[in-house]
Tab-separated table of C-alpha atoms in Angstrom:
chain	number	residue	atom	x	y	z
T	1	MET	CA	0.000	0.000	0.000
T	2	ILE	CA	1.181	3.554	-0.779
T	3	HIS	CA	-0.045	6.165	1.692
T	4	ASP	CA	1.612	9.275	0.251
T	5	PRO	CA	-0.903	10.878	-2.169
T	6	GLU	CA	1.875	12.317	-4.328
T	7	LYS	CA	3.513	8.917	-4.722
T	8	LEU	CA	0.127	7.491	-5.670
T	9	ARG	CA	-0.300	10.227	-8.285
T	10	ASP	CA	3.160	9.518	-9.649
T	11	ARG	CA	2.420	5.801	-9.844
T	12	ALA	CA	-0.880	6.390	-11.640
T	13	ALA	CA	0.588	8.950	-14.036
T	14	THR	CA	3.511	6.659	-14.851
T	15	ALA	CA	1.170	3.746	-15.590
T	16	LEU	CA	-1.053	5.891	-17.794
T	17	LEU	CA	1.932	7.322	-19.660
T	18	ALA	CA	3.464	3.880	-20.270
T	19	ALA	CA	0.186	2.598	-21.675
T	20	ARG	CA	-0.233	5.597	-23.969
T	21	THR	CA	3.331	5.361	-25.254
T	22	ARG	CA	2.670	1.770	-26.245
T	23	THR	CA	-0.714	2.588	-27.788
T	24	GLN	CA	0.895	5.273	-29.940
T	25	ALA	CA	3.608	2.878	-31.084
T	26	LEU	CA	1.043	0.267	-32.104
T	27	THR	CA	-1.123	2.743	-34.031
T	28	THR	CA	1.517	4.878	-35.775
T	29	CYS	CA	3.650	2.079	-37.258
T	30	VAL	CA	1.152	1.341	-40.056
T	31	ASP	CA	-0.692	3.495	-42.536
T	32	GLU	CA	-4.349	4.509	-42.455
T	33	PRO	CA	-5.709	1.579	-44.503
T	34	ASP	CA	-4.172	-0.858	-42.023
T	35	LEU	CA	-5.670	1.077	-39.104
T	36	THR	CA	-9.177	0.994	-40.517
T	37	ALA	CA	-9.102	-2.547	-41.978
T	38	GLN	CA	-10.407	-5.564	-40.138
T	39	HIS	CA	-7.521	-8.016	-40.339
T	40	SER	CA	-9.599	-10.854	-38.874
T	41	PRO	CA	-13.289	-11.167	-37.949
T	42	LEU	CA	-12.019	-12.174	-34.506
T	43	MET	CA	-10.515	-8.730	-33.966
T	44	SER	CA	-11.569	-5.090	-34.171
T	45	PRO	CA	-9.989	-2.595	-36.547
T	46	LEU	CA	-7.024	-0.998	-34.788
T	47	VAL	CA	-8.716	2.383	-34.967
T	48	TRP	CA	-11.696	1.024	-33.013
T	49	ASP	CA	-9.414	-0.129	-30.201
T	50	LEU	CA	-7.707	3.270	-30.177
T	51	ALA	CA	-10.908	5.287	-29.743
T	52	HIS	CA	-12.403	2.698	-27.366
T	53	ILE	CA	-9.398	3.231	-25.078
T	54	GLY	CA	-10.111	6.958	-25.047
T	55	ASN	CA	-13.840	6.486	-24.550
T	56	GLN	CA	-13.367	4.227	-21.517
T	57	GLU	CA	-10.925	6.743	-20.067
T	58	GLU	CA	-13.419	9.542	-20.639
T	59	GLN	CA	-16.278	7.647	-19.011
T	60	TRP	CA	-14.383	6.453	-15.932
T	61	LEU	CA	-11.844	9.161	-15.206
T	62	MET	CA	-13.273	12.340	-16.722
T	63	ARG	CA	-16.914	11.713	-15.888
T	64	ALA	CA	-17.153	9.209	-13.012
T	65	VAL	CA	-14.099	10.414	-11.058
T	66	GLY	CA	-13.734	14.004	-12.223
T	67	GLY	CA	-17.414	14.862	-12.582
T	68	LEU	CA	-16.671	16.645	-15.876
T	69	GLU	CA	-19.131	17.177	-18.675
T	70	ALA	CA	-19.100	14.489	-21.367
T	71	LEU	CA	-16.729	15.287	-24.207
T	72	ARG	CA	-18.133	12.946	-26.872
T	73	PRO	CA	-21.299	11.310	-25.453
T	74	GLU	CA	-22.571	10.510	-28.946
T	75	ILE	CA	-19.842	7.903	-29.469
T	76	ASP	CA	-20.434	5.945	-26.266
T	77	SER	CA	-22.590	3.340	-27.992
T	78	VAL	CA	-20.196	3.035	-30.962
T	79	TYR	CA	-17.385	2.000	-28.641
T	80	ASP	CA	-19.448	-0.165	-26.322
T	81	ALA	CA	-17.802	-3.587	-26.560
T	82	PHE	CA	-20.953	-5.368	-25.386
T	83	GLU	CA	-23.260	-3.650	-27.845
T	84	HIS	CA	-21.278	-4.446	-30.988
T	85	PRO	CA	-19.514	-7.780	-31.702
T	86	ARG	CA	-16.068	-7.438	-33.244
T	87	ALA	CA	-17.176	-8.694	-36.641
T	88	GLU	CA	-19.650	-5.794	-36.912
T	89	ARG	CA	-17.361	-2.964	-35.832
T	90	PRO	CA	-15.957	-2.010	-39.273
T	91	SER	CA	-19.484	-0.995	-40.336
T	92	LEU	CA	-19.911	1.448	-37.437
T	93	PRO	CA	-19.413	5.231	-37.814
T	94	LEU	CA	-15.898	5.077	-36.369
T	95	LEU	CA	-13.682	8.075	-35.792
T	96	ALA	CA	-11.074	8.408	-38.530
T	97	PRO	CA	-7.480	7.737	-37.407
T	98	ALA	CA	-6.473	11.394	-37.074
T	99	GLU	CA	-9.696	12.210	-35.226
T	100	ALA	CA	-9.247	9.218	-32.920
T	101	HIS	CA	-5.695	10.271	-32.057
T	102	ASN	CA	-6.852	13.808	-31.317
T	103	TYR	CA	-9.718	12.501	-29.183
T	104	VAL	CA	-7.571	10.266	-26.971
T	105	ALA	CA	-5.043	13.077	-26.557
T	106	GLU	CA	-7.728	15.543	-25.482
T	107	VAL	CA	-9.190	13.049	-23.003
T	108	ARG	CA	-5.755	12.360	-21.539
T	109	GLY	CA	-5.036	16.048	-21.034
T	110	ARG	CA	-8.216	16.453	-19.012
T	111	VAL	CA	-7.614	13.226	-17.098
T	112	LEU	CA	-4.207	14.403	-15.913
T	113	ASP	CA	-5.904	17.494	-14.484
T	114	VAL	CA	-8.414	15.230	-12.732
T	115	LEU	CA	-5.582	13.134	-11.297
T	116	GLU	CA	-3.879	16.237	-9.947
T	117	LYS	CA	-7.033	17.468	-8.176
T	118	THR	CA	-8.596	14.226	-6.907
T	119	PRO	CA	-8.103	13.230	-3.246
T	120	LEU	CA	-7.041	9.587	-3.563
T	121	ARG	CA	-8.869	8.403	-0.479
T	122	GLY	CA	-12.339	7.781	0.890
T	123	ASP	CA	-14.370	6.674	-2.089
T	124	ARG	CA	-13.576	3.109	-3.153
T	125	LEU	CA	-13.252	4.111	-6.798
T	126	VAL	CA	-10.357	6.466	-6.064
T	127	GLU	CA	-8.831	4.846	-2.969
T	128	GLN	CA	-5.209	4.013	-3.785
T	129	ALA	CA	-5.872	5.564	-7.238
T	130	PHE	CA	-7.821	2.416	-8.159
T	131	ALA	CA	-9.773	3.914	-11.083
T	132	PHE	CA	-6.590	5.269	-12.656
T	133	GLY	CA	-4.912	1.879	-12.277
T	134	MET	CA	-7.977	0.153	-13.719
T	135	VAL	CA	-7.906	2.409	-16.788
T	136	ALA	CA	-4.155	1.887	-17.264
T	137	GLN	CA	-4.712	-1.872	-17.123
T	138	HIS	CA	-7.598	-1.592	-19.570
T	139	GLU	CA	-5.428	0.290	-22.058
T	140	GLN	CA	-2.600	-2.226	-21.723
T	141	GLN	CA	-5.056	-5.079	-22.258
T	142	HIS	CA	-6.175	-3.451	-25.493
T	143	ASP	CA	-2.552	-2.905	-26.441
T	144	GLU	CA	-2.112	-6.666	-26.201
T	145	THR	CA	-5.264	-7.087	-28.301
T	146	MET	CA	-3.817	-4.722	-30.896
T	147	LEU	CA	-0.567	-6.679	-30.881
T	148	ILE	CA	-2.605	-9.806	-31.655
T	149	THR	CA	-4.120	-7.890	-34.579
T	150	HIS	CA	-0.615	-7.035	-35.783
T	151	GLN	CA	0.230	-10.753	-35.696
T	152	LEU	CA	-2.895	-11.550	-37.752
T	153	ARG	CA	-2.183	-8.707	-40.199
T	154	ARG	CA	-0.812	-9.710	-43.600
T	155	GLY	CA	2.042	-7.798	-45.145
T	156	PRO	CA	5.600	-6.855	-44.231
T	157	ALA	CA	6.768	-6.449	-40.663
T	158	ALA	CA	5.736	-3.212	-38.980
T	159	LEU	CA	7.144	-3.943	-35.520
T	160	THR	CA	10.630	-4.878	-34.421
T	161	ALA	CA	12.206	-5.794	-31.087
T	162	PRO	CA	15.394	-7.531	-29.943
T	163	PRO	CA	15.181	-11.234	-29.098
T	164	PRO	CA	14.752	-12.130	-25.431
T	165	PRO	CA	17.832	-13.253	-23.538
T	166	ASP	CA	18.466	-16.976	-23.292
T	167	THR	CA	19.093	-17.369	-19.573
T	168	ALA	CA	18.234	-21.072	-19.421
T	169	ASP	CA	20.979	-22.720	-17.391
T	170	GLY	CA	20.027	-26.392	-17.590
T	171	THR	CA	19.799	-26.772	-13.825
T	172	VAL	CA	16.062	-27.449	-13.522
T	173	GLY	CA	14.435	-30.844	-13.661
T	174	PRO	CA	11.282	-31.599	-15.650
T	175	GLU	CA	8.795	-31.267	-12.759
T	176	VAL	CA	8.484	-30.440	-9.065
T	177	LEU	CA	6.325	-31.768	-6.266
T	178	VAL	CA	3.904	-29.314	-4.672
T	179	PRO	CA	3.042	-30.712	-1.215
T	180	ALA	CA	-0.525	-31.124	-0.003
T	181	GLY	CA	-1.977	-28.443	2.218
T	182	HIS	CA	-3.637	-25.065	2.447
T	183	PHE	CA	-2.554	-21.886	0.726
T	184	THR	CA	-4.022	-18.417	0.277
T	185	MET	CA	-5.491	-17.899	-3.200
T	186	GLY	CA	-6.501	-14.515	-4.593
T	187	THR	CA	-5.955	-11.196	-2.858
T	188	SER	CA	-7.668	-8.686	-0.620
T	189	ARG	CA	-4.590	-6.451	-0.363
T	190	GLU	CA	-3.372	-5.695	-3.879
T	191	PRO	CA	-4.589	-2.116	-4.499
T	192	TRP	CA	-5.128	-2.422	-8.245
T	193	ALA	CA	-6.342	-6.031	-8.307
T	194	LEU	CA	-9.557	-6.431	-10.276
T	195	ASP	CA	-12.770	-7.850	-8.889
T	196	ASN	CA	-12.311	-11.440	-10.116
T	197	GLU	CA	-8.997	-11.699	-8.200
T	198	ARG	CA	-10.786	-10.994	-4.919
T	199	PRO	CA	-11.177	-11.863	-2.110
T	200	ALA	CA	-8.253	-13.790	-0.654
T	201	HIS	CA	-9.411	-17.193	0.563
T	202	HIS	CA	-7.897	-20.457	1.761
T	203	ARG	CA	-7.710	-23.473	-0.521
T	204	LEU	CA	-6.800	-27.026	0.424
T	205	LEU	CA	-5.128	-29.031	-2.339
T	206	PRO	CA	-3.779	-32.573	-2.453
T	207	ALA	CA	-0.157	-33.003	-3.493
T	208	PHE	CA	0.579	-32.717	-7.207
T	209	ARG	CA	3.459	-32.420	-9.624
T	210	ILE	CA	3.783	-29.612	-12.174
T	211	ASP	CA	6.172	-28.905	-15.047
T	212	THR	CA	9.042	-26.605	-14.158
T	213	MET	CA	8.779	-25.024	-17.619
T	214	PRO	CA	6.121	-24.421	-20.266
T	215	VAL	CA	5.787	-27.078	-22.966
T	216	SER	CA	8.274	-26.327	-25.739
T	217	ASN	CA	7.827	-26.297	-29.504
T	218	ALA	CA	10.111	-29.332	-29.704
T	219	ALA	CA	7.966	-31.308	-27.260
T	220	TYR	CA	4.788	-30.258	-29.052
T	221	GLN	CA	6.242	-31.420	-32.375
T	222	TRP	CA	6.561	-34.923	-30.918
T	223	PHE	CA	2.815	-34.834	-30.331
T	224	ILE	CA	2.243	-33.735	-33.933
T	225	GLU	CA	4.571	-36.329	-35.438
T	226	ASP	CA	3.010	-39.072	-33.305
T	227	GLY	CA	-0.319	-38.375	-34.979
T	228	GLY	CA	-1.761	-36.193	-32.241
T	229	TYR	CA	-4.019	-34.309	-34.660
T	230	ARG	CA	-5.168	-37.561	-36.303
T	231	GLU	CA	-6.349	-39.528	-33.262
T	232	SER	CA	-9.655	-38.620	-31.653
T	233	ARG	CA	-8.823	-40.437	-28.414
T	234	TRP	CA	-6.730	-37.511	-27.160
T	235	TRP	CA	-9.372	-34.859	-27.759
T	236	ALA	CA	-12.446	-33.567	-25.998
T	237	PRO	CA	-15.422	-34.078	-28.369
T	238	GLU	CA	-15.737	-30.354	-29.122
T	239	GLY	CA	-12.013	-30.129	-29.763
T	240	TRP	CA	-12.063	-33.078	-32.162
T	241	ARG	CA	-14.897	-31.432	-34.080
T	242	MET	CA	-12.755	-28.274	-34.323
T	243	VAL	CA	-9.793	-30.295	-35.645
T	244	CYS	CA	-11.921	-32.023	-38.270
T	245	GLU	CA	-13.868	-28.956	-39.345
T	246	HIS	CA	-10.802	-26.770	-39.806
T	247	HIS	CA	-8.356	-29.520	-40.850
T	248	LEU	CA	-5.936	-28.582	-38.089
T	249	GLU	CA	-2.518	-30.202	-37.976
T	250	ALA	CA	-0.378	-27.776	-35.941
T	251	PRO	CA	-0.548	-24.531	-33.915
T	252	LEU	CA	-1.859	-21.420	-35.640
T	253	PHE	CA	0.661	-19.712	-37.956
T	254	TRP	CA	2.680	-22.942	-38.456
T	255	ARG	CA	3.093	-24.674	-41.806
T	256	ARG	CA	5.203	-27.549	-43.064
T	257	GLU	CA	8.189	-26.694	-45.219
T	258	GLY	CA	10.266	-29.637	-46.380
T	259	SER	CA	10.889	-31.926	-43.431
T	260	GLY	CA	10.336	-29.214	-40.828
T	261	TRP	CA	8.024	-26.448	-39.722
T	262	VAL	CA	8.045	-22.704	-40.246
T	263	ARG	CA	5.844	-20.067	-38.659
T	264	ARG	CA	4.755	-16.539	-39.431
T	265	SER	CA	5.608	-14.068	-36.670
T	266	PHE	CA	4.670	-10.396	-37.058
T	267	GLY	CA	5.209	-10.409	-40.819
T	268	VAL	CA	8.338	-12.591	-40.830
T	269	THR	CA	8.404	-16.256	-41.851
T	270	GLU	CA	11.003	-18.210	-39.889
T	271	PRO	CA	11.764	-21.750	-38.728
T	272	VAL	CA	9.893	-22.795	-35.601
T	273	ALA	CA	12.315	-22.361	-32.699
T	274	PRO	CA	12.400	-25.724	-30.866
T	275	GLU	CA	13.560	-24.218	-27.565
T	276	GLU	CA	10.710	-21.701	-27.204
T	277	PRO	CA	7.372	-22.377	-25.464
T	278	VAL	CA	4.681	-23.466	-27.875
T	279	LEU	CA	2.429	-20.539	-28.749
T	280	HIS	CA	-0.960	-19.988	-30.407
T	281	VAL	CA	-2.603	-23.192	-29.239
T	282	SER	CA	-6.195	-23.458	-28.077
T	283	TRP	CA	-7.318	-24.979	-24.793
T	284	TYR	CA	-8.422	-28.045	-26.741
T	285	GLU	CA	-4.930	-28.481	-28.194
T	286	ALA	CA	-3.308	-28.022	-24.789
T	287	ASP	CA	-5.704	-30.539	-23.248
T	288	ALA	CA	-5.089	-33.062	-26.048
T	289	TYR	CA	-1.316	-32.792	-25.680
T	290	ALA	CA	-1.580	-33.310	-21.932
T	291	ARG	CA	-3.686	-36.453	-22.423
T	292	TRP	CA	-1.233	-37.766	-25.016
T	293	ALA	CA	1.632	-37.159	-22.582
T	294	GLY	CA	-0.199	-39.066	-19.828
T	295	ARG	CA	-0.693	-35.898	-17.846
T	296	ARG	CA	-3.299	-33.148	-17.501
T	297	LEU	CA	-3.582	-29.369	-17.393
T	298	PRO	CA	-3.142	-27.906	-13.908
T	299	SER	CA	-6.179	-26.502	-12.178
T	300	GLU	CA	-6.219	-22.762	-11.641
T	301	ALA	CA	-5.626	-23.270	-7.919
T	302	GLU	CA	-2.691	-25.599	-8.609
T	303	TRP	CA	-1.144	-23.078	-10.967
T	304	GLU	CA	-1.447	-20.291	-8.387
T	305	LYS	CA	-0.074	-22.382	-5.547
T	306	ALA	CA	2.947	-23.339	-7.669
T	307	ALA	CA	3.440	-19.678	-8.521
T	308	ARG	CA	2.896	-17.956	-5.181
T	309	TRP	CA	3.173	-20.343	-2.243
T	310	ASP	CA	6.369	-20.271	-0.215
T	311	PRO	CA	6.734	-23.582	1.702
T	312	ARG	CA	9.214	-22.021	4.120
T	313	THR	CA	6.886	-19.268	5.346
T	314	GLY	CA	3.446	-20.491	4.245
T	315	TYR	CA	2.956	-17.040	2.699
T	316	SER	CA	1.501	-16.400	-0.765
T	317	ARG	CA	3.756	-13.954	-2.583
T	318	ARG	CA	2.666	-11.279	-5.053
T	319	TYR	CA	4.915	-12.871	-7.684
T	320	PRO	CA	6.880	-16.115	-7.856
T	321	TRP	CA	10.133	-14.320	-6.967
T	322	GLY	CA	8.708	-12.249	-4.110
T	323	ASP	CA	6.691	-9.113	-3.498
T	324	GLU	CA	8.734	-6.637	-5.540
T	325	ASP	CA	7.446	-5.421	-8.917
T	326	PRO	CA	8.706	-7.271	-12.017
T	327	GLY	CA	12.078	-6.314	-13.448
T	328	PRO	CA	13.646	-7.416	-16.743
T	329	GLU	CA	15.614	-10.050	-14.852
T	330	HIS	CA	12.400	-11.684	-13.587
T	331	ALA	CA	10.168	-12.133	-16.612
T	332	ASN	CA	9.559	-11.434	-20.291
T	333	LEU	CA	6.838	-8.776	-20.137
T	334	GLY	CA	5.798	-5.477	-21.682
T	335	GLN	CA	6.484	-6.164	-25.367
T	336	ARG	CA	10.218	-5.672	-24.820
T	337	HIS	CA	10.516	-8.684	-27.107
T	338	LEU	CA	8.113	-10.027	-29.710
T	339	ARG	CA	8.484	-13.674	-28.752
T	340	PRO	CA	8.786	-15.899	-25.690
T	341	ALA	CA	12.205	-16.696	-24.246
T	342	PRO	CA	13.578	-20.258	-24.405
T	343	VAL	CA	12.091	-22.636	-21.852
T	344	GLY	CA	14.006	-22.605	-18.589
T	345	SER	CA	14.899	-18.915	-18.824
T	346	TYR	CA	14.657	-16.293	-16.079
T	347	PRO	CA	16.084	-18.219	-13.099
T	348	GLU	CA	15.757	-15.036	-11.008
T	349	GLY	CA	12.011	-15.157	-11.568
T	350	GLN	CA	11.402	-18.716	-10.454
T	351	SER	CA	9.056	-19.656	-7.625
T	352	PRO	CA	10.246	-20.954	-4.228
T	353	LEU	CA	9.604	-24.480	-5.508
T	354	GLY	CA	11.800	-23.890	-8.564
T	355	VAL	CA	9.120	-23.400	-11.223
T	356	ARG	CA	10.151	-21.001	-13.994
T	357	GLN	CA	8.406	-18.640	-16.413
T	358	LEU	CA	5.123	-18.616	-14.529
T	359	ILE	CA	4.917	-14.884	-15.282
T	360	GLY	CA	5.427	-13.622	-18.823
T	361	ASP	CA	6.387	-15.400	-22.066
T	362	VAL	CA	3.039	-17.191	-22.709
T	363	TRP	CA	-0.398	-17.185	-21.149
T	364	GLU	CA	-0.963	-20.650	-19.691
T	365	TRP	CA	-4.207	-22.529	-20.104
T	366	THR	CA	-5.538	-24.161	-16.945
T	367	SER	CA	-8.217	-26.824	-16.649
T	368	GLY	CA	-10.626	-24.556	-14.833
T	369	ASP	CA	-13.776	-22.754	-15.901
T	370	PHE	CA	-13.993	-19.031	-15.174
T	371	LEU	CA	-15.963	-18.791	-11.922
T	372	PRO	CA	-16.138	-16.302	-9.030
T	373	TYR	CA	-14.245	-16.790	-5.802
T	374	PRO	CA	-16.230	-17.262	-2.568
T	375	GLY	CA	-17.350	-13.821	-1.435
T	376	PHE	CA	-16.940	-12.228	-4.889
T	377	GLN	CA	-18.419	-8.742	-5.342
T	378	ALA	CA	-18.593	-7.081	-8.744
T	379	PHE	CA	-16.732	-3.757	-8.787
T	380	PRO	CA	-16.948	-1.256	-10.279
T	381	TYR	CA	-19.172	-2.801	-12.974
T	382	ALA	CA	-20.602	-6.261	-13.583
T	383	GLU	CA	-19.524	-6.364	-17.222
T	384	TYR	CA	-15.841	-6.718	-16.393
T	385	SER	CA	-16.124	-10.223	-14.903
T	386	GLU	CA	-19.545	-11.228	-13.652
T	387	VAL	CA	-21.259	-11.595	-17.013
T	388	PHE	CA	-18.639	-14.161	-18.093
T	389	PHE	CA	-18.916	-16.441	-15.056
T	390	GLY	CA	-20.413	-19.876	-15.594
T	391	GLY	CA	-20.072	-19.806	-19.359
T	392	PRO	CA	-17.774	-21.774	-21.644
T	393	TYR	CA	-14.700	-19.719	-20.737
T	394	LYS	CA	-11.441	-21.313	-19.592
T	395	VAL	CA	-8.952	-19.556	-17.338
T	396	LEU	CA	-5.443	-18.554	-18.420
T	397	ARG	CA	-2.791	-17.465	-15.967
T	398	GLY	CA	0.619	-15.833	-15.893
T	399	GLY	CA	0.627	-13.349	-18.762
T	400	SER	CA	2.655	-13.331	-21.971
T	401	PHE	CA	5.478	-11.316	-23.503
T	402	ALA	CA	2.717	-8.976	-24.704
T	403	VAL	CA	1.410	-8.175	-21.196
T	404	ASP	CA	2.541	-5.086	-19.320
T	405	PRO	CA	3.507	-5.558	-15.658
T	406	VAL	CA	0.627	-3.302	-14.561
T	407	ALA	CA	-1.803	-5.917	-15.917
T	408	CYS	CA	0.007	-9.011	-14.681
T	409	ARG	CA	0.572	-10.433	-11.193
T	410	GLY	CA	0.402	-13.740	-9.384
T	411	THR	CA	-3.342	-13.366	-8.802
T	412	PHE	CA	-4.303	-12.002	-12.241
T	413	ARG	CA	-6.942	-14.032	-14.077
T	414	ASN	CA	-7.522	-14.041	-17.819
T	415	TRP	CA	-10.203	-16.038	-19.615
T	416	ASP	CA	-11.164	-16.949	-23.147
T	417	LEU	CA	-13.094	-19.480	-25.176
T	418	PRO	CA	-11.397	-22.894	-25.477
T	419	VAL	CA	-11.255	-22.574	-29.289
T	420	ARG	CA	-9.128	-19.405	-29.260
T	421	ARG	CA	-5.761	-19.772	-31.003
T	422	GLN	CA	-4.815	-16.205	-31.963
T	423	ILE	CA	-4.009	-15.224	-28.379
T	424	PHE	CA	-0.450	-15.547	-27.052
T	425	ALA	CA	-1.236	-18.757	-25.180
T	426	GLY	CA	0.744	-21.878	-24.358
T	427	PHE	CA	0.596	-24.210	-21.356
T	428	ARG	CA	2.390	-26.495	-18.938
T	429	THR	CA	1.167	-29.831	-17.633
T	430	ALA	CA	0.651	-31.422	-14.231
T	431	ARG	CA	-0.185	-34.785	-12.688
T	432	ASP	CA	-1.423	-36.156	-9.406
T	433	ALA	CA	1.271	-37.059	-6.904
T	434	GLY	CA	2.050	-40.763	-6.744
T	435	PRO	CA	2.677	-43.160	-3.852
T	436	GLU	CA	6.393	-42.421	-4.164
T	437	ASP	CA	5.667	-38.811	-3.187
T	438	ALA	CA	4.060	-39.664	0.135
């Protein structure tokens, strides 16, 4: 907790500035036709995301927090994500790119004035600058969405970044034992945690074993070459229908070339890197691989215990490495790189049990459905989480290379449909503990 109002303002302003810098980079690296085009029916035009970011900021920070008069009330419905499915958004009366840029800049100027004048205490919406943190996280989440659109976009590369460091040291085994017992899941203390991460509660889990690293491209290729996409016995019925209907034979963006595989990554075609975590696989593909390997996907609670629980203290950390904010030595976050690091990297970011890359690199599918925690309360609006509970959504944990640290922590929960492949998702596997572990 930060108790100095000026430090809170600095933290909020820094988070907002970082998000806007990234948004500008993602929307100024291509020309106007690419901004207004819909590169996939699964995604919005980039210019819709840009103005939606500004509209959410106007509604929550200018109006709800600052009490200011609406700047562009006539566009609220245009940029309402629940009112218009993504496939329909190109037909809406969207702001043109230049107008959208001017709009978000004008909103931000007024929001910074609101931040300067708002007492960051008392009201739950502004306590610990929560609303400002929520809006910064929202913008970063849309920045990741826009990065997905860039990956789906055809044409030459528009983005560049250095490769991540290979810090794998070969000292970790394939799996670790997580002992049976209670741990604290979720949080009631993290100031900018969102409603679905709350409240903290105790969970009792039996002992289990979990991979120390995400599943690699090399390991996933063994599944492919062993006929994994040709045998229904490994697949959930809905997943097998997806494989048959779409003639799937590998992760999205892969294709055979000669005796090997190549992939398309942000406009560049390159050989699949065997040492990197597998990427762009659906929940069904992750589940099928786990079955083929004689294992299973970890539950959400298992994933979080492996990531946060310290057996020495019994305390659940904010992050696998401790309570301090992520640094570049801990995890591959924030679009510093445009790919995951080799499996086994980031030893300084490992959990107390020795599990690596739980934060960053790839979102990790878990077995669990997206459900509320005991004592859940929607805040500040039901549409963020509550409307998705109990549906077909599966939970992903840990974040990817495309996630900013402000929108990623040990308690952060993401969710998506089990068919989704365009997201930056991979997985690791788990198994029940055996008699030898008693």
